Amino acid sequence: MDEDEVPEMNRDDDVDAPKMDVDDAATEMHDDDVFETDTRSETKVDDGNRQLQIFHMDSTAQNRLHSIKLWPPSQGRRQIFVERITIILTIPSILSRMYGLLSKEEAQEDAKRIEAATFETANQHFEKESDGDGGSAFQLYAKQSSTLMIEAVKRGPRVKQEITIAPENKKVVFDISKGKRAFIDADEAKDLLKPLQEPGNKYTKICFSNRSFGLDAARIAAPVLVSLKGQLTEVDLSDFVAGRPEDEALEVMKMFSAALEGFDLRYLDISDNALGERGVRAFSELLSSQSNLEELYLKNDGISEEAAKAVVELIPSTQKLKILHFHNNMTDDEGAIVISELLKKSPILEDFRCSSTWVGSEGGIALSEALATCTGLMKLDLRDNMFGVKAGIALSKTVSLLTNLTEIYLGYLKLENEGSLALVNALKDSAKFLEVVELAGNYITAEAASGLAEFIVARKESLVKILLSRNELKDEGVITIAKALEEDFPRLTEVDLSFNMIRRAGAKVLAQAVVGKPGFKVLNINGNYISDEGVEDVKEIFKNSPDMLGLLDDNDPEGEEYDDEDEDADEDKQEE
C-alpha cells in the first residue's frame, strides 16, 4: 500500500470505508516503506516540516537483500513504521467489527508500544545471530508486529468514551458533589434530586459524594433511586454519611443498599465511609447482587481482615472486574491474604491498588502470588506497606509475567537493594510498555545504581517517568544513572531524585543528561546537599528552560560535610 493510497478514515465512516483484513494490511506494510537502503525507489511526502524518504522495495531490491544493510532502521524509519501501524489499526476490518474499532489516540499509543517491543526483540536477535545484512531481523520485526497488531485489534477499545449529553439534552452524569461539604436535609434532598425524577431522563451515573445524607434525606433518596433501576450503571456513594452518628450512618447505608439491590452496575465507589465490617455488611443487598462490576473502589474504609472477608463473601463474582482499589485501610497481613483470594477470581484485572494498608511480608507474598493470575494487569500500586525484601523477591517473580504493565508504584516497601534489583531485573525483561516506575523510599544505595541504570536503558523507548525519591544513591549512584539517561529517551518527561544525598557533582551530571531531551518537563532534585555553587551550576544549565528545574527550597548545602578529597573525587567521576 503506497502512502498516497491510504484512505482517510473516520470512526463514523465505517459503512462506506474500504475494508482490509488487519493481517493482510500488516504484511503489505512491511513490504513497503519502513527501511531506508542504498537500493530504493523514493516517494517524497511533505508533512509540513520535513521530507520523509519512503522506501518501496521492488523485485530487484528483494533479489539483492544480501547486499543491502536492512538493520538497524534509522529513527526516521521507525517513526514512519509507527505512523503506518497507527493507520492500519484504525482501518475497519473483520476483526474491528467483532471487537470494536480503535480510536486514533488508542491506535497511536498501541503503535508506539508495538514498534518498541518488536524493535527490541529484533535487535536482540540481530546482536546474537547477526547475518550481516540484518535480513532475518527485518523479517522478525515484520512478523512480530503483525502478530501484535492483531492482538491490539482483538483487545478492542480500552477507553470508554463517556457521553455527557443525551439526545434530549439531558445530562448522563448526575453529580451533587460540587461545592462545600454539607449535610442534606429532607427538603434539600427533594430539591436536589428533582432532575432524577423527570420523565425520560437519561442519567446513567450518579455521584452523591461530599454531601452527607441523614435518615430523613435517605428516605427521600431511596424511592428516587429505585425508579432508576435498569438505567443506572455507575454509582458513587463515597463520603456520603460524613459526620453522622454510627448507627444513623449504618441505617442510611442499608436504605441506599436496598434501593440499589439488583441494579446491573459496572462502577461502584463506596470509599471514605469508615465502613469496617459492619459498614460492608450494611451494603450487603447491593454488593450481593453485583456480578458484572468492572470497577470497585473501597478506599479509606477501615477495611480490616473481617471487613475484607465480608467483601469477598458478599460479591458473587469478580470475573469482569478491571479496577480494584484499596487505599488507606487497616488490611494488615491477614486482610491481604483474604484480598488475595479475590484477586485469584479476577482474571481480567487491569488496575490494582493496595497502598497504605499496613501489609507486611506475609501478606505481601500472598498478594504477589495471587497477582500472577492477573496477567493483563496494566497498573499496579502497592506503595507504603511493609513488604520487605522477601515479599519484593516474590513480587519480582510475578512481575516477570505481567507483560502489559504500563505503570508500577512500589515506593516505601522496605525493598532495599536486593528486593529493588530483583524487581527492576524482572521489569527489564518483561514490561516492554512500561511508562512509569516508582521506587521511592526503599533504602536503595549506590551499590544498586548499575542495575537501575541497565533497567532504565532497557526501557528507554517507553519510559515517561522515573521516580526514585528518598533513597540513598548519593553522587556515585546518581552519576551512574545520569550516564544511562544520556541515551535517547523519546518519551521521558520527568525524573525525580529528590532527597538522595546528592551534592554538586551529581546534580550537574544529572542536569546535563536531561536538559536537552525533547518533551522533557521536570527534573526534581530538591532536598539534597547541593552547595550554593552547585545550585548556580544547575540553574545555569537550565537557563534556557528554567521551568524544567523543580524547586530547590528544601536543598541543604550543609546537610553533609564536604572535604576537598571528596569534591575532587566527585569532579573526576563527573569528567569520566
XYZ file of C-alpha atoms in Angstrom:
576
model
C 0.000 0.000 0.000
C 1.546 3.310 -1.080
C 1.330 6.251 1.267
C -0.944 8.176 -1.115
C -3.286 5.188 -1.401
C -4.206 5.086 2.281
C -7.768 6.417 2.644
C -8.513 8.951 5.333
C -10.564 7.199 7.972
C -13.130 8.374 10.453
C -14.841 6.262 13.082
C -18.108 7.496 11.594
C -17.160 6.419 8.043
C -17.314 2.695 8.738
C -20.136 1.932 6.308
C -18.534 3.324 3.175
C -14.877 2.840 4.011
C -12.916 0.187 2.110
C -12.335 -2.870 4.268
C -8.991 -4.533 4.900
C -8.021 -7.512 7.000
C -5.519 -6.433 9.677
C -3.127 -9.291 8.953
C -3.085 -8.557 5.214
C -2.585 -4.870 5.887
C 0.302 -5.569 8.219
C 2.000 -7.808 5.656
C 1.549 -5.220 2.934
C 3.002 -2.516 5.139
C 6.189 -4.432 5.815
C 6.830 -4.826 2.108
C 6.538 -1.077 1.763
C 8.199 1.830 3.367
C 9.900 1.037 6.646
C 13.574 0.885 5.763
C 15.998 3.170 4.010
C 18.677 1.419 1.951
C 21.114 2.127 -0.820
C 18.844 0.386 -3.386
C 15.438 2.008 -3.447
C 12.852 3.989 -5.330
C 11.674 7.010 -3.407
C 8.425 8.851 -2.908
C 8.595 12.156 -1.095
C 5.809 13.011 1.323
C 5.609 16.523 2.702
C 4.379 16.535 6.306
C 4.681 20.309 6.612
C 8.011 20.183 8.430
C 10.288 17.782 6.602
C 10.586 15.426 3.648
C 10.259 11.768 4.630
C 12.100 9.364 2.380
C 9.733 6.429 1.848
C 11.295 3.159 0.747
C 9.426 0.877 -1.649
C 11.146 -2.474 -2.100
C 10.894 -3.625 -5.733
C 11.609 -7.115 -7.012
C 15.173 -6.241 -7.918
C 15.817 -4.981 -4.392
C 14.302 -8.156 -2.942
C 16.656 -10.261 -5.047
C 19.611 -8.314 -3.717
C 18.816 -8.314 0.006
C 22.141 -9.904 0.744
C 23.923 -6.752 -0.397
C 21.655 -4.312 1.439
C 22.018 -3.421 5.133
C 18.472 -3.684 6.440
C 19.219 -3.429 10.140
C 19.043 -1.380 12.256
C 16.451 1.056 10.892
C 17.011 4.766 11.475
C 14.884 6.719 13.936
C 13.102 8.269 10.958
C 12.202 4.852 9.526
C 10.955 3.716 12.915
C 8.714 6.760 13.222
C 7.274 6.051 9.768
C 6.647 2.490 10.921
C 4.690 3.819 13.939
C 2.632 6.081 11.697
C 1.772 3.230 9.342
C 0.787 0.918 12.199
C -1.493 3.693 13.505
C -3.219 3.911 10.126
C -3.708 0.154 9.914
C -5.124 -0.092 13.432
C -7.812 2.466 12.560
C -8.864 0.864 9.247
C -12.201 -1.018 9.556
C -11.724 -4.779 9.194
C -13.415 -8.063 10.007
C -11.736 -8.086 13.425
C -12.658 -4.488 14.233
C -16.299 -5.324 13.512
C -16.062 -8.116 16.090
C -14.067 -6.327 18.773
C -14.617 -2.621 18.118
C -12.644 -0.026 16.179
C -9.774 1.706 17.987
C -9.775 5.470 18.240
C -6.860 7.343 16.701
C -5.455 8.119 20.154
C -5.554 4.465 21.242
C -4.067 3.352 17.934
C -1.189 5.795 18.304
C -0.387 4.504 21.787
C -0.603 0.880 20.621
C 1.538 1.642 17.596
C 4.321 3.084 19.754
C 4.250 0.067 22.041
C 4.166 -2.433 19.195
C 7.094 -0.826 17.411
C 9.158 -0.563 20.605
C 8.539 -4.192 21.514
C 9.236 -5.583 18.042
C 12.331 -3.439 17.567
C 13.796 -4.658 20.837
C 13.118 -8.317 20.006
C 14.531 -7.983 16.505
C 17.563 -6.043 17.706
C 18.382 -8.701 20.301
C 18.106 -11.319 17.543
C 20.432 -9.278 15.308
C 23.033 -8.885 18.067
C 23.014 -12.603 18.867
C 22.705 -14.008 15.357
C 23.897 -11.276 13.055
C 23.606 -12.324 9.393
C 25.409 -9.283 8.053
C 22.592 -7.518 6.226
C 20.018 -7.873 9.042
C 17.514 -9.649 6.812
C 16.408 -12.115 9.476
C 15.988 -9.289 11.998
C 13.894 -7.414 9.423
C 11.668 -10.481 8.930
C 11.257 -10.944 12.694
C 10.395 -7.240 13.035
C 7.675 -7.635 10.402
C 6.281 -10.927 11.676
C 6.019 -9.939 15.329
C 4.490 -6.546 14.572
C 1.757 -8.272 12.545
C 1.004 -10.557 15.482
C 0.902 -7.677 17.971
C -1.342 -5.596 15.718
C -3.869 -8.412 15.539
C -3.741 -8.716 19.339
C -4.315 -4.959 19.697
C -7.393 -5.077 17.467
C -8.745 -8.132 19.292
C -8.284 -6.365 22.631
C -10.625 -3.676 21.333
C -11.090 -0.107 22.562
C -9.808 0.256 26.133
C -11.089 3.752 26.811
C -14.827 4.060 27.227
C -15.959 7.296 25.605
C -18.431 8.680 28.107
C -21.272 10.609 26.504
C -22.126 13.670 28.517
C -25.206 14.855 26.604
C -28.147 12.607 25.694
C -30.299 13.219 22.600
C -32.916 15.056 24.669
C -30.177 17.360 26.013
C -30.229 15.719 29.461
C -27.003 15.081 31.329
C -25.924 11.483 31.634
C -23.935 12.135 34.827
C -25.858 13.465 37.830
C -23.358 14.946 40.288
C -24.133 16.788 43.531
C -20.588 16.579 44.911
C -19.512 20.072 43.886
C -19.334 22.879 46.375
C -18.907 22.845 50.143
C -19.159 19.613 52.077
C -22.505 19.757 53.901
C -25.374 17.865 55.477
C -28.516 17.352 53.394
C -31.960 17.527 54.979
C -35.226 16.213 53.538
C -36.260 19.466 51.847
C -32.889 19.943 50.196
C -32.870 16.302 49.086
C -36.248 16.809 47.371
C -34.941 19.862 45.542
C -31.548 18.367 44.621
C -32.928 15.085 43.296
C -35.738 16.533 41.148
C -33.815 16.029 37.866
C -33.632 12.280 38.582
C -37.448 12.158 38.636
C -38.033 13.891 35.319
C -39.691 11.562 32.792
C -37.325 10.300 30.108
C -34.136 11.400 31.842
C -31.003 9.644 30.574
C -28.822 9.585 33.661
C -26.561 6.541 33.797
C -24.240 7.667 36.606
C -24.913 9.340 39.941
C -22.382 10.910 42.296
C -23.573 11.710 45.819
C -20.075 12.180 47.221
C -19.202 15.023 49.592
C -22.831 15.513 50.732
C -23.903 13.861 53.986
C -27.262 12.062 53.982
C -29.179 11.557 57.226
C -32.243 9.340 57.669
C -34.755 11.978 56.517
C -32.784 12.710 53.338
C -32.223 8.984 52.726
C -36.000 8.355 52.890
C -36.411 10.873 50.072
C -33.498 9.491 48.038
C -34.308 5.769 48.278
C -37.503 5.711 46.125
C -35.850 8.030 43.605
C -33.025 5.542 43.214
C -35.450 2.630 42.849
C -37.066 4.441 39.921
C -33.713 4.387 38.061
C -33.378 0.593 38.013
C -32.363 -0.624 34.582
C -30.875 2.781 33.841
C -28.004 3.430 36.261
C -24.729 1.618 35.593
C -22.377 3.748 37.730
C -22.876 4.750 41.362
C -20.588 6.895 43.521
C -21.555 6.877 47.207
C -18.155 7.843 48.528
C -18.132 10.060 51.640
C -21.941 10.340 51.737
C -22.583 9.859 55.506
C -19.787 12.039 56.914
C -20.350 13.362 60.426
C -23.381 11.174 61.139
C -23.595 9.025 64.296
C -22.541 5.455 63.542
C -25.998 3.918 63.996
C -27.619 6.512 61.744
C -24.861 6.136 59.129
C -25.311 2.355 59.066
C -29.072 2.718 58.664
C -28.619 5.155 55.765
C -26.231 2.702 54.086
C -28.795 -0.066 54.434
C -31.515 2.112 52.889
C -29.353 3.004 49.886
C -28.232 -0.627 49.581
C -31.827 -1.882 49.494
C -32.797 0.763 46.944
C -29.935 -0.242 44.626
C -30.312 -4.001 45.027
C -30.385 -5.769 41.677
C -29.005 -2.826 39.701
C -26.633 -4.086 36.992
C -23.704 -1.833 37.871
C -20.340 -1.549 36.161
C -18.867 1.021 38.568
C -19.275 1.285 42.349
C -17.417 3.628 44.701
C -18.190 3.423 48.435
C -14.885 4.913 49.628
C -14.376 7.290 52.565
C -17.244 5.927 54.642
C -15.384 4.360 57.594
C -17.166 1.117 56.838
C -15.377 -1.591 58.789
C -17.106 -4.955 58.745
C -20.467 -3.517 59.890
C -20.417 -0.940 57.121
C -19.550 -3.507 54.459
C -22.427 -5.696 55.625
C -24.747 -2.682 55.625
C -24.231 -2.724 51.861
C -24.894 -6.473 51.665
C -28.022 -6.274 49.484
C -26.261 -4.085 46.947
C -22.964 -5.986 46.932
C -24.503 -9.447 46.789
C -26.459 -8.535 43.651
C -23.418 -7.434 41.637
C -21.960 -9.929 39.157
C -20.843 -7.551 36.393
C -18.786 -4.952 38.247
C -15.844 -3.612 36.257
C -14.666 -1.016 38.788
C -14.804 -1.241 42.591
C -13.376 1.397 44.950
C -13.021 0.752 48.694
C -10.547 3.454 49.724
C -10.215 4.780 53.275
C -12.933 2.462 54.541
C -11.288 0.844 57.563
C -11.079 -2.479 55.712
C -9.660 -4.914 58.272
C -9.383 -8.698 57.955
C -13.045 -9.205 58.904
C -14.235 -6.447 56.594
C -12.160 -7.922 53.765
C -13.787 -11.306 54.417
C -17.194 -9.666 54.191
C -16.314 -8.121 50.798
C -15.113 -11.456 49.409
C -18.142 -13.252 50.833
C -20.753 -10.802 49.549
C -19.663 -10.078 45.965
C -20.815 -13.078 43.931
C -18.406 -12.623 41.014
C -15.407 -10.529 40.039
C -14.895 -12.225 36.677
C -15.424 -8.907 34.879
C -13.557 -6.716 37.363
C -10.922 -4.476 35.756
C -10.198 -1.943 38.517
C -9.936 -2.717 42.244
C -8.722 -0.044 44.670
C -7.973 -0.419 48.365
C -6.119 2.515 49.903
C -5.519 3.734 53.428
C -7.172 0.767 55.101
C -6.236 -1.399 58.089
C -5.850 -4.515 55.996
C -2.687 -5.960 57.618
C -1.249 -9.326 56.565
C -4.400 -11.246 57.408
C -6.604 -8.933 55.358
C -4.135 -9.050 52.456
C -4.345 -12.845 52.448
C -8.139 -12.556 52.186
C -7.897 -9.990 49.375
C -5.501 -12.301 47.547
C -8.382 -14.757 47.204
C -10.403 -12.040 45.487
C -7.509 -11.410 43.086
C -7.432 -15.067 42.104
C -11.049 -14.701 40.985
C -10.381 -11.541 38.927
C -8.680 -12.830 35.763
C -9.037 -9.663 33.661
C -7.954 -7.157 36.327
C -6.070 -4.229 34.765
C -5.591 -1.822 37.675
C -4.938 -2.891 41.283
C -4.192 -0.542 44.173
C -3.464 -1.747 47.692
C -1.490 1.155 49.151
C -1.097 2.352 52.766
C -2.696 -0.805 54.144
C -0.158 -1.974 56.767
C 0.652 -5.119 54.811
C 3.862 -6.877 55.840
C 5.971 -9.660 54.371
C 3.461 -12.498 54.700
C 0.610 -10.504 53.204
C 2.902 -9.080 50.530
C 3.918 -12.567 49.426
C 0.260 -13.664 49.314
C -0.723 -10.664 47.193
C 2.276 -11.147 44.916
C 1.470 -14.781 44.250
C -2.220 -14.040 43.652
C -1.404 -11.274 41.177
C 0.252 -13.881 38.958
C -3.270 -14.817 37.810
C -3.908 -11.237 36.643
C -1.682 -11.390 33.580
C -3.449 -8.471 31.869
C -2.544 -6.056 34.686
C -1.525 -2.643 33.371
C -1.287 -0.564 36.564
C -0.052 -1.756 39.964
C 0.163 0.410 43.093
C 1.421 -1.198 46.316
C 3.036 1.873 47.896
C 3.509 2.497 51.571
C 3.406 -1.014 53.000
C 5.946 -3.125 54.888
C 6.735 -5.822 52.345
C 10.472 -6.159 52.920
C 12.992 -7.992 50.758
C 11.310 -11.420 50.696
C 7.992 -10.033 49.501
C 9.858 -7.917 46.961
C 11.535 -11.009 45.526
C 8.178 -12.826 45.439
C 6.672 -9.855 43.616
C 9.522 -9.892 41.086
C 8.562 -13.425 40.059
C 5.016 -12.254 39.384
C 6.152 -9.092 37.599
C 8.008 -11.258 35.101
C 4.566 -12.498 33.963
C 2.903 -9.079 33.724
C 3.910 -8.154 30.188
C 1.241 -5.430 29.802
C 2.345 -3.246 32.726
C 2.460 0.454 31.950
C 2.668 1.890 35.486
C 4.116 0.390 38.674
C 4.314 2.155 42.044
C 6.460 0.398 44.653
C 7.541 3.218 46.951
C 8.135 2.796 50.680
C 8.048 -1.017 50.719
C 11.393 -1.554 52.506
C 12.732 -3.385 49.481
C 16.382 -2.396 49.977
C 18.899 -3.124 47.213
C 18.142 -6.822 46.914
C 14.388 -6.528 46.531
C 14.623 -3.465 44.298
C 17.123 -5.102 41.936
C 15.056 -8.271 41.729
C 12.083 -6.162 40.623
C 13.865 -3.978 38.062
C 15.551 -7.034 36.573
C 12.130 -8.623 36.128
C 10.728 -5.412 34.639
C 13.695 -5.132 32.310
C 12.837 -8.468 30.725
C 9.023 -8.303 30.780
C 7.339 -4.888 30.875
C 8.083 -3.621 27.384
C 5.384 -0.948 27.550
C 6.341 0.418 30.974
C 5.832 4.175 31.213
C 6.058 4.933 34.949
C 8.294 3.284 37.542
C 8.334 4.469 41.164
C 10.711 3.083 43.810
C 10.856 5.934 46.310
C 11.907 5.408 49.923
C 13.307 1.880 49.600
C 16.805 2.403 51.082
C 18.410 1.973 47.656
C 22.134 2.792 47.683
C 24.808 3.396 45.058
C 25.578 -0.327 45.005
C 22.315 -0.885 43.124
C 22.817 2.004 40.702
C 24.320 -0.031 37.867
C 21.351 -2.429 37.959
C 18.942 0.501 37.925
C 20.843 2.046 35.019
C 20.645 -1.175 32.989
C 16.906 -1.345 33.557
C 16.431 2.312 32.587
C 18.328 1.822 29.323
C 16.392 -1.376 28.566
C 13.109 0.541 28.857
C 14.303 3.764 27.232
C 11.767 3.586 24.397
C 8.742 3.531 26.706
C 9.652 5.260 29.994
C 7.864 8.528 30.707
C 8.552 8.962 34.439
C 11.410 7.660 36.618
C 10.674 8.286 40.300
C 13.449 7.376 42.768
C 12.962 9.934 45.525
C 14.089 9.471 49.144
C 16.757 6.834 48.650
C 20.497 6.887 49.400
C 22.060 6.922 45.952
C 24.422 9.834 46.639
C 26.638 11.248 43.884
C 28.138 7.910 42.923
C 24.802 6.276 42.216
C 23.220 9.334 40.642
C 26.124 9.808 38.228
C 25.763 6.173 37.125
C 22.057 6.726 36.471
C 22.742 10.060 34.761
C 25.131 8.380 32.323
C 22.332 5.987 31.381
C 19.973 8.931 30.859
C 22.308 10.389 28.261
C 20.882 7.917 25.747
C 17.855 8.718 23.600
C 14.634 8.589 25.645
C 11.926 9.669 23.194
C 9.073 9.817 25.748
C 10.765 10.794 29.024
C 9.146 13.772 30.772
C 10.072 13.501 34.478
C 12.946 12.331 36.660
C 12.690 12.559 40.459
C 15.848 12.039 42.503
C 14.939 14.341 45.362
C 16.237 13.552 48.857
C 19.084 11.284 47.726
C 22.079 12.989 49.420
C 23.211 14.403 46.071
C 25.954 17.006 46.025
C 27.277 19.392 43.398
C 28.914 16.874 41.057
C 25.934 14.532 40.874
C 23.486 17.381 40.362
C 25.490 18.803 37.453
C 25.835 15.495 35.600
C 22.164 14.696 36.074
C 21.075 18.133 34.887
C 23.254 17.883 31.777
C 21.836 14.434 30.977
C 18.203 15.578 30.779
C 18.237 19.257 29.852
C 18.245 18.756 26.102
C 15.705 15.973 25.842
C 12.710 16.760 23.597
C 9.487 16.814 25.561
C 11.179 16.657 28.960
C 9.238 18.602 31.614
C 10.768 18.438 35.089
C 13.858 17.347 36.988
C 13.275 17.157 40.746
C 16.484 17.267 42.804
C 15.071 19.085 45.819
C 16.022 18.055 49.351
C 19.644 17.219 48.559
C 23.022 18.507 49.731
C 23.926 20.696 46.768
C 26.306 23.528 47.561
C 25.396 27.110 46.700
C 27.882 26.924 43.828
C 26.265 23.696 42.664
C 22.831 25.286 42.685
C 24.159 28.084 40.475
C 25.738 25.500 38.151
C 22.434 23.683 37.765
C 20.482 26.868 37.197
C 22.978 27.857 34.515
C 22.447 24.504 32.770
C 18.688 25.170 32.750
C 18.959 28.864 31.897
C 17.098 28.381 28.609
C 14.400 26.192 30.167
C 14.064 27.211 33.843
C 10.610 25.650 34.173
C 12.166 22.206 33.719
C 14.041 22.527 37.019
C 11.913 21.772 40.047
C 12.002 23.718 43.294
C 15.160 23.715 45.399
C 13.659 25.210 48.543
C 14.435 22.103 50.639
C 18.020 21.826 49.456
C 20.518 21.876 52.345
C 24.038 22.842 51.234
C 25.337 21.992 54.714
C 23.468 18.730 55.089
C 26.635 16.705 54.613
C 30.200 17.638 55.342
C 32.427 18.277 52.349
C 36.137 17.926 52.123
C 38.485 18.639 49.279
C 39.233 14.972 48.564
C 35.548 14.144 48.203
C 34.952 17.123 45.963
C 37.944 16.247 43.772
C 36.848 12.624 43.504
C 33.350 13.641 42.508
C 34.619 16.083 39.900
C 36.904 13.363 38.463
C 33.975 10.933 38.210
C 31.906 13.619 36.542
C 34.545 14.049 33.849
C 34.925 10.307 33.146
